[in-house]
CSV table of C-alpha atoms in Angstrom, one decimal:
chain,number,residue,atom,x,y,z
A,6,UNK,CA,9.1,0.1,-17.5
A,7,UNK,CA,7.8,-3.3,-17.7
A,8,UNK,CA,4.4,-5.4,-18.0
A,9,UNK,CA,4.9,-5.9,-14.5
A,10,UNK,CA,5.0,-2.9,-13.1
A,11,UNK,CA,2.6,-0.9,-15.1
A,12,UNK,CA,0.1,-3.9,-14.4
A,13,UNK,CA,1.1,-3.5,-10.4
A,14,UNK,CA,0.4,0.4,-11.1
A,15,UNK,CA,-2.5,-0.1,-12.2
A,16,UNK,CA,-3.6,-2.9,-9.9
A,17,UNK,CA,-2.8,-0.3,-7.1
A,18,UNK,CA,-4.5,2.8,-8.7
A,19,UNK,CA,-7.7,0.1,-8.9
A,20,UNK,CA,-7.4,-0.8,-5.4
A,21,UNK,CA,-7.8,3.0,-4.2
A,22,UNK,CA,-10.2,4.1,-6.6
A,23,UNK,CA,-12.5,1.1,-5.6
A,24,UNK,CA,-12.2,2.1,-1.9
A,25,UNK,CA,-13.0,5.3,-2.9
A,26,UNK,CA,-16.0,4.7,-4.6
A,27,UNK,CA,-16.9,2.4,-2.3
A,28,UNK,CA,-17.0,5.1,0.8
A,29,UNK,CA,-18.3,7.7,-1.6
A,30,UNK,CA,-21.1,6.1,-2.9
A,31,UNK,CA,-22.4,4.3,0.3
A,32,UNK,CA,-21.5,7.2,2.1
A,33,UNK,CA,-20.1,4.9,4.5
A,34,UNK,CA,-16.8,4.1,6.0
A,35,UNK,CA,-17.9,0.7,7.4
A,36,UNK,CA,-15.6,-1.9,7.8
A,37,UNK,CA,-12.6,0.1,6.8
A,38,UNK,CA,-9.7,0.8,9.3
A,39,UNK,CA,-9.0,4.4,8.9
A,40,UNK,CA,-5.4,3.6,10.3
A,41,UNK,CA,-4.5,2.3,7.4
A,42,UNK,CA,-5.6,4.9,5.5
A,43,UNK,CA,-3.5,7.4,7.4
A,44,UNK,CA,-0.6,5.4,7.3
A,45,UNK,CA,-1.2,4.8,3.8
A,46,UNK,CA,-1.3,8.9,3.2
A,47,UNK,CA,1.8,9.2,5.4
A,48,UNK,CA,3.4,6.1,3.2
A,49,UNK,CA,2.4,8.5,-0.3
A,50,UNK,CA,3.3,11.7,1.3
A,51,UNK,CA,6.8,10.9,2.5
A,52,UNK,CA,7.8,8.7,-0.4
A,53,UNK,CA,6.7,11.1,-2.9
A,54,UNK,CA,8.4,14.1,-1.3
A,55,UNK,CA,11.1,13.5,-4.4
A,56,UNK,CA,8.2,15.0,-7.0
A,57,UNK,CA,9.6,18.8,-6.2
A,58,UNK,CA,13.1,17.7,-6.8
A,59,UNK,CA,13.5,15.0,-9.3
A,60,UNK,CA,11.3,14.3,-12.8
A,61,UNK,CA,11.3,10.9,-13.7
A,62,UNK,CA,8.5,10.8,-16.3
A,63,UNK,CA,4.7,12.5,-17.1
A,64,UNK,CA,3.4,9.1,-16.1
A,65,UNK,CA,5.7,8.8,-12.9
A,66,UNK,CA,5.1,12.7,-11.9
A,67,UNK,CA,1.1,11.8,-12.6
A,68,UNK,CA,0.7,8.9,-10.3
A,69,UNK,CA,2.2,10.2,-7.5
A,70,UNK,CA,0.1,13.2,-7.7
A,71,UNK,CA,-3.3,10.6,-8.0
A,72,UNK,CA,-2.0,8.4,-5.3
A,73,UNK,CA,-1.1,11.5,-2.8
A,74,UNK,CA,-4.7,12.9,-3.5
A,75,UNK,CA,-6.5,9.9,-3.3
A,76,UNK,CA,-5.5,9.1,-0.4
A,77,UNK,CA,-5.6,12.5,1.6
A,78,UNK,CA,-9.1,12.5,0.2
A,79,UNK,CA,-10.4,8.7,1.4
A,80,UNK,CA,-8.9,10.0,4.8
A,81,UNK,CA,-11.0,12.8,4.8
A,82,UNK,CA,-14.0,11.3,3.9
A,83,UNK,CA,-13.5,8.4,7.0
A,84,UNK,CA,-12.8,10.9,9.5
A,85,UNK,CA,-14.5,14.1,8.6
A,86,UNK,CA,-17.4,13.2,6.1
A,87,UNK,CA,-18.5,10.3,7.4
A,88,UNK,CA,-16.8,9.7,10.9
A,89,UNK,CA,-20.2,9.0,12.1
A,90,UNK,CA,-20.4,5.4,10.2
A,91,UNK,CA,-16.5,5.6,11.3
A,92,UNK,CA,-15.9,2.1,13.4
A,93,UNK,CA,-13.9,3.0,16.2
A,94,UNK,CA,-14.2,-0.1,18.6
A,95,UNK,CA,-13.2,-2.7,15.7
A,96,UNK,CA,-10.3,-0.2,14.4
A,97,UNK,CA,-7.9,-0.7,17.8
A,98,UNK,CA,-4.6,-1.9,16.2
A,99,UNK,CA,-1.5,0.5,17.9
A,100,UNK,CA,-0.1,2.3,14.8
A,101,UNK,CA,2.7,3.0,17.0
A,102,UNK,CA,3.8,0.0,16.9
A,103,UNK,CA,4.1,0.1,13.2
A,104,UNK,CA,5.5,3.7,12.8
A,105,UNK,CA,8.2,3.5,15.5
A,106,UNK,CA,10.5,0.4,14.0
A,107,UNK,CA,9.9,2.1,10.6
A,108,UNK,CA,11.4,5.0,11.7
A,109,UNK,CA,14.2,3.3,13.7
A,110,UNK,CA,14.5,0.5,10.9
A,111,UNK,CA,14.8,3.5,8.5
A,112,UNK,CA,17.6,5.2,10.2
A,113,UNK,CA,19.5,2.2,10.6
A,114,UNK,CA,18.9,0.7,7.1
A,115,UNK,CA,19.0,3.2,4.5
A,116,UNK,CA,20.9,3.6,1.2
A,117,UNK,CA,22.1,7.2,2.5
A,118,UNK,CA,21.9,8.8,5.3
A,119,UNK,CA,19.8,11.8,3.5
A,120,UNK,CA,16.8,13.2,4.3
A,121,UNK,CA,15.0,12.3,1.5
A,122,UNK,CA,16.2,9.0,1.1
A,123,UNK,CA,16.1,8.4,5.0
A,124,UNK,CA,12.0,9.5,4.5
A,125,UNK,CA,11.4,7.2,0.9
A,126,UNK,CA,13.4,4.0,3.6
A,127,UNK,CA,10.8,5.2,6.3
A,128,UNK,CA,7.8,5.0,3.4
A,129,UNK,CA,9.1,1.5,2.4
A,130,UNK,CA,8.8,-0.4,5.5
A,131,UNK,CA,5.8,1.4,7.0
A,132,UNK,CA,4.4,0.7,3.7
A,133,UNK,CA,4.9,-3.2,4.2
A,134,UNK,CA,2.8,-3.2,7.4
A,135,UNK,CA,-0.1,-0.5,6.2
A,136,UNK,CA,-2.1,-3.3,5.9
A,137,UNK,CA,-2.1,-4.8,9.3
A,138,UNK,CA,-4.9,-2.5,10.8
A,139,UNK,CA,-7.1,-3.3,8.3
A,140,UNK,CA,-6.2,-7.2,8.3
A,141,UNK,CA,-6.9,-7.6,12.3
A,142,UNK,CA,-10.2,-5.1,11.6
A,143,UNK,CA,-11.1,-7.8,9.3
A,144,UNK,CA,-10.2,-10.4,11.6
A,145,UNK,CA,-12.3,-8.8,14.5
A,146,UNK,CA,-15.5,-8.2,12.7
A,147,UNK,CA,-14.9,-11.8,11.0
A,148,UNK,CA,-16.3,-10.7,7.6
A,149,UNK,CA,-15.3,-8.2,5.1
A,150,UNK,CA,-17.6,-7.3,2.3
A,151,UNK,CA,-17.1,-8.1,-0.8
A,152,UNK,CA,-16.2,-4.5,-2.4
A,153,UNK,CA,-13.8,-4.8,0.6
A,154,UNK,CA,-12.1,-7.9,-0.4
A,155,UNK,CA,-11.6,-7.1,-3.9
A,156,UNK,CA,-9.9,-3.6,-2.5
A,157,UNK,CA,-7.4,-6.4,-0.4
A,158,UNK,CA,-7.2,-8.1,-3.7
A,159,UNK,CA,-6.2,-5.3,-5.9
A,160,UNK,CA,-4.0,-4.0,-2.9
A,161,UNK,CA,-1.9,-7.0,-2.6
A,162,UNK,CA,-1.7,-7.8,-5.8
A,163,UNK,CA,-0.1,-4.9,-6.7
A,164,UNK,CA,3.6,-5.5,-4.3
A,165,UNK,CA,3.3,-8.8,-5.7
A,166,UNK,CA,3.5,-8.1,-9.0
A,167,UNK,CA,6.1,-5.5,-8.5
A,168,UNK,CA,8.1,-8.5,-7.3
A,169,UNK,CA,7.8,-10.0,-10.6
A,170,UNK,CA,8.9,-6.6,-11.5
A,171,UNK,CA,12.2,-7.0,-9.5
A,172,UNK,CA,13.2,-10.0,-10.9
A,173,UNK,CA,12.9,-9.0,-14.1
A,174,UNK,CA,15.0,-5.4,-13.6
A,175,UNK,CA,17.6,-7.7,-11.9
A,176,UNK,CA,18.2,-10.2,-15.2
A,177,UNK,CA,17.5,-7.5,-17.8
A,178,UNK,CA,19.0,-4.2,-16.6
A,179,UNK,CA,20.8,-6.1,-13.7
A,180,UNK,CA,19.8,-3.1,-11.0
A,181,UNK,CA,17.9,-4.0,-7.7
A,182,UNK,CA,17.1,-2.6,-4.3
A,183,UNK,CA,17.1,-4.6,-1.8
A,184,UNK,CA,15.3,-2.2,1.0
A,185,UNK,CA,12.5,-2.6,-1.3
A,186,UNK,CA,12.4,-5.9,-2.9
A,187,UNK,CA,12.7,-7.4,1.2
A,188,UNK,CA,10.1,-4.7,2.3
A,189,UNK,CA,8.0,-5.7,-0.8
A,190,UNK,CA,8.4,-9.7,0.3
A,191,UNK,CA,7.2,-9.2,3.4
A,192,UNK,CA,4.3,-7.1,2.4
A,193,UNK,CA,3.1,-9.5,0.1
A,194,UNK,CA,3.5,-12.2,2.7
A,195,UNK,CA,0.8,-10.7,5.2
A,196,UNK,CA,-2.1,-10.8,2.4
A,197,UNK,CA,-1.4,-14.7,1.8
A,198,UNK,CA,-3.9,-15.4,4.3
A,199,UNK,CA,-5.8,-13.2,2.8
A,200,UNK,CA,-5.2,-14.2,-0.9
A,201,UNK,CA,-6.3,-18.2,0.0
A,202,UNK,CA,-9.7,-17.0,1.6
A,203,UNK,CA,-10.5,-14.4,-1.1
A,204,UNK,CA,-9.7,-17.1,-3.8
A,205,UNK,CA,-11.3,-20.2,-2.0
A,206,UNK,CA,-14.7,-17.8,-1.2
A,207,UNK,CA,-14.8,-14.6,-2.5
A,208,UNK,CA,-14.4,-15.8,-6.0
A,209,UNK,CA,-17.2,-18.5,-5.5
A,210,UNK,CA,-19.3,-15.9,-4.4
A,211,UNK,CA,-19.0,-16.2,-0.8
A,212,UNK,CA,-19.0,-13.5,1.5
A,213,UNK,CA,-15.1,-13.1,3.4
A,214,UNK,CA,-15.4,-15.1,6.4
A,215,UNK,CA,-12.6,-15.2,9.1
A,216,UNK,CA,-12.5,-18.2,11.4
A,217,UNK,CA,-13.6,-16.2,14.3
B,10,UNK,CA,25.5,-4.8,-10.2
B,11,UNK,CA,24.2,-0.9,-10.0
B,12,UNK,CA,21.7,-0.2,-7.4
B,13,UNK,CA,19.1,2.4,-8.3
B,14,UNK,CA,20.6,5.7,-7.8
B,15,UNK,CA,17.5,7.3,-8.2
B,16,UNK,CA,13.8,5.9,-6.6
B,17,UNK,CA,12.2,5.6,-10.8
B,18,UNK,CA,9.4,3.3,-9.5
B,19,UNK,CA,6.2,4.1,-7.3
């Protein structure tokens, strides 16, 4: 384990406890794509799949368990709780775009050709595009809020920093994955855009505007 | 160089 990593951990646990705060306590799911929610549970449920066969550590065992729930339970509160405040006609982007070249990616890329490993590829690169509904419902509605951006923030933050994480498994205990670190490259890649807005407004105390 | 034989990250 390294600085890296556990700060990318918990840069990630932030980003899904503030968007679960955020739905619970305005009792509103406004301005959040519940695609990427689901695709997020579906990232968390078939990556984590490896908690009934393999221990790596309390910490390892307990995050999983926090990221699986956490996310099963901001789905439910977008589509069952409060589906009425659920924003159907800006959350549009085809999911099936995303999931089908992860699947087909994921049976042509893999480490080995296992079913467990075959599912953790699949969680890897759908994991890299979760984001996109969310992005292009940001990009439709033009604006985010600001609880919303700082969710981005914490969210993309989190594979970045795990990059940093990479590179410094590679020169100190020479191990990488490749699958992950390119997956994790590209994931990072999509918040740029993101990342200069939030930083040239959100931090002045802007609101998130898109260039319509 | 050893690629991770087993997935120990999140």
């Amino acid at each position: 384990m390294n600085i890296f990593r556990i700060i990318g951990d918990l840069s990630h646990l932030l980003a899904i406890i503030i968007l679960l705060r955020k739905i619970w306590k305005t009792r509103s799911c406004a301005g959040i794509s519940g695609k990427s929610q689901i695709l997020f549970a579906l990232v968390y449920t078939t990556r984590y799949l490896d908690l009934v066969t393999t221990y790596v550590s309390l910490y390892n065992t307990v995050m999983k368990i926090i990221f699986i729930a956490v996310s099963i339970a901001t789905c439910y509160l977008i589509y069952m709780k409060f589906k009425a405040t659920y924003d159907h006609n800006h959350d549009t982007f085809r999911i099936e775009f995303l999931l089908a070249p992860a699947v087909i990616l994921a049976l042509l890329i893999n480490h080995d050709f296992t079913f467990l490993e075959i599912l953790w590829t699949f969680s890897i690169y759908l994991e890299s595009v979760a984001i996109l509904p969310q992005l292009f419902m940001v990009s439709k509605t033009g604006e985010a809020e600001s609880i919303t951006s700082h969710y981005l923030f914490a969210l993309g933050s989190y594979r970045a920093l795990y990059i940093l994480n990479w590179i410094y498994r590679y020169h100190n205990e020479e191990i990488y994955d490749l699958i992950a670190i390119v997956a994790g490259i590209v994931q990072t890649a999509l918040y740029c855009d993101f990342f200069y807005l939030y930083i040239t407004k959100v931090l002045r105390g802007k609101k998130l505007q898109l260039p319509a | 160089e050893g690629i991770k034989d087993i997935h120990d990250e999140l």
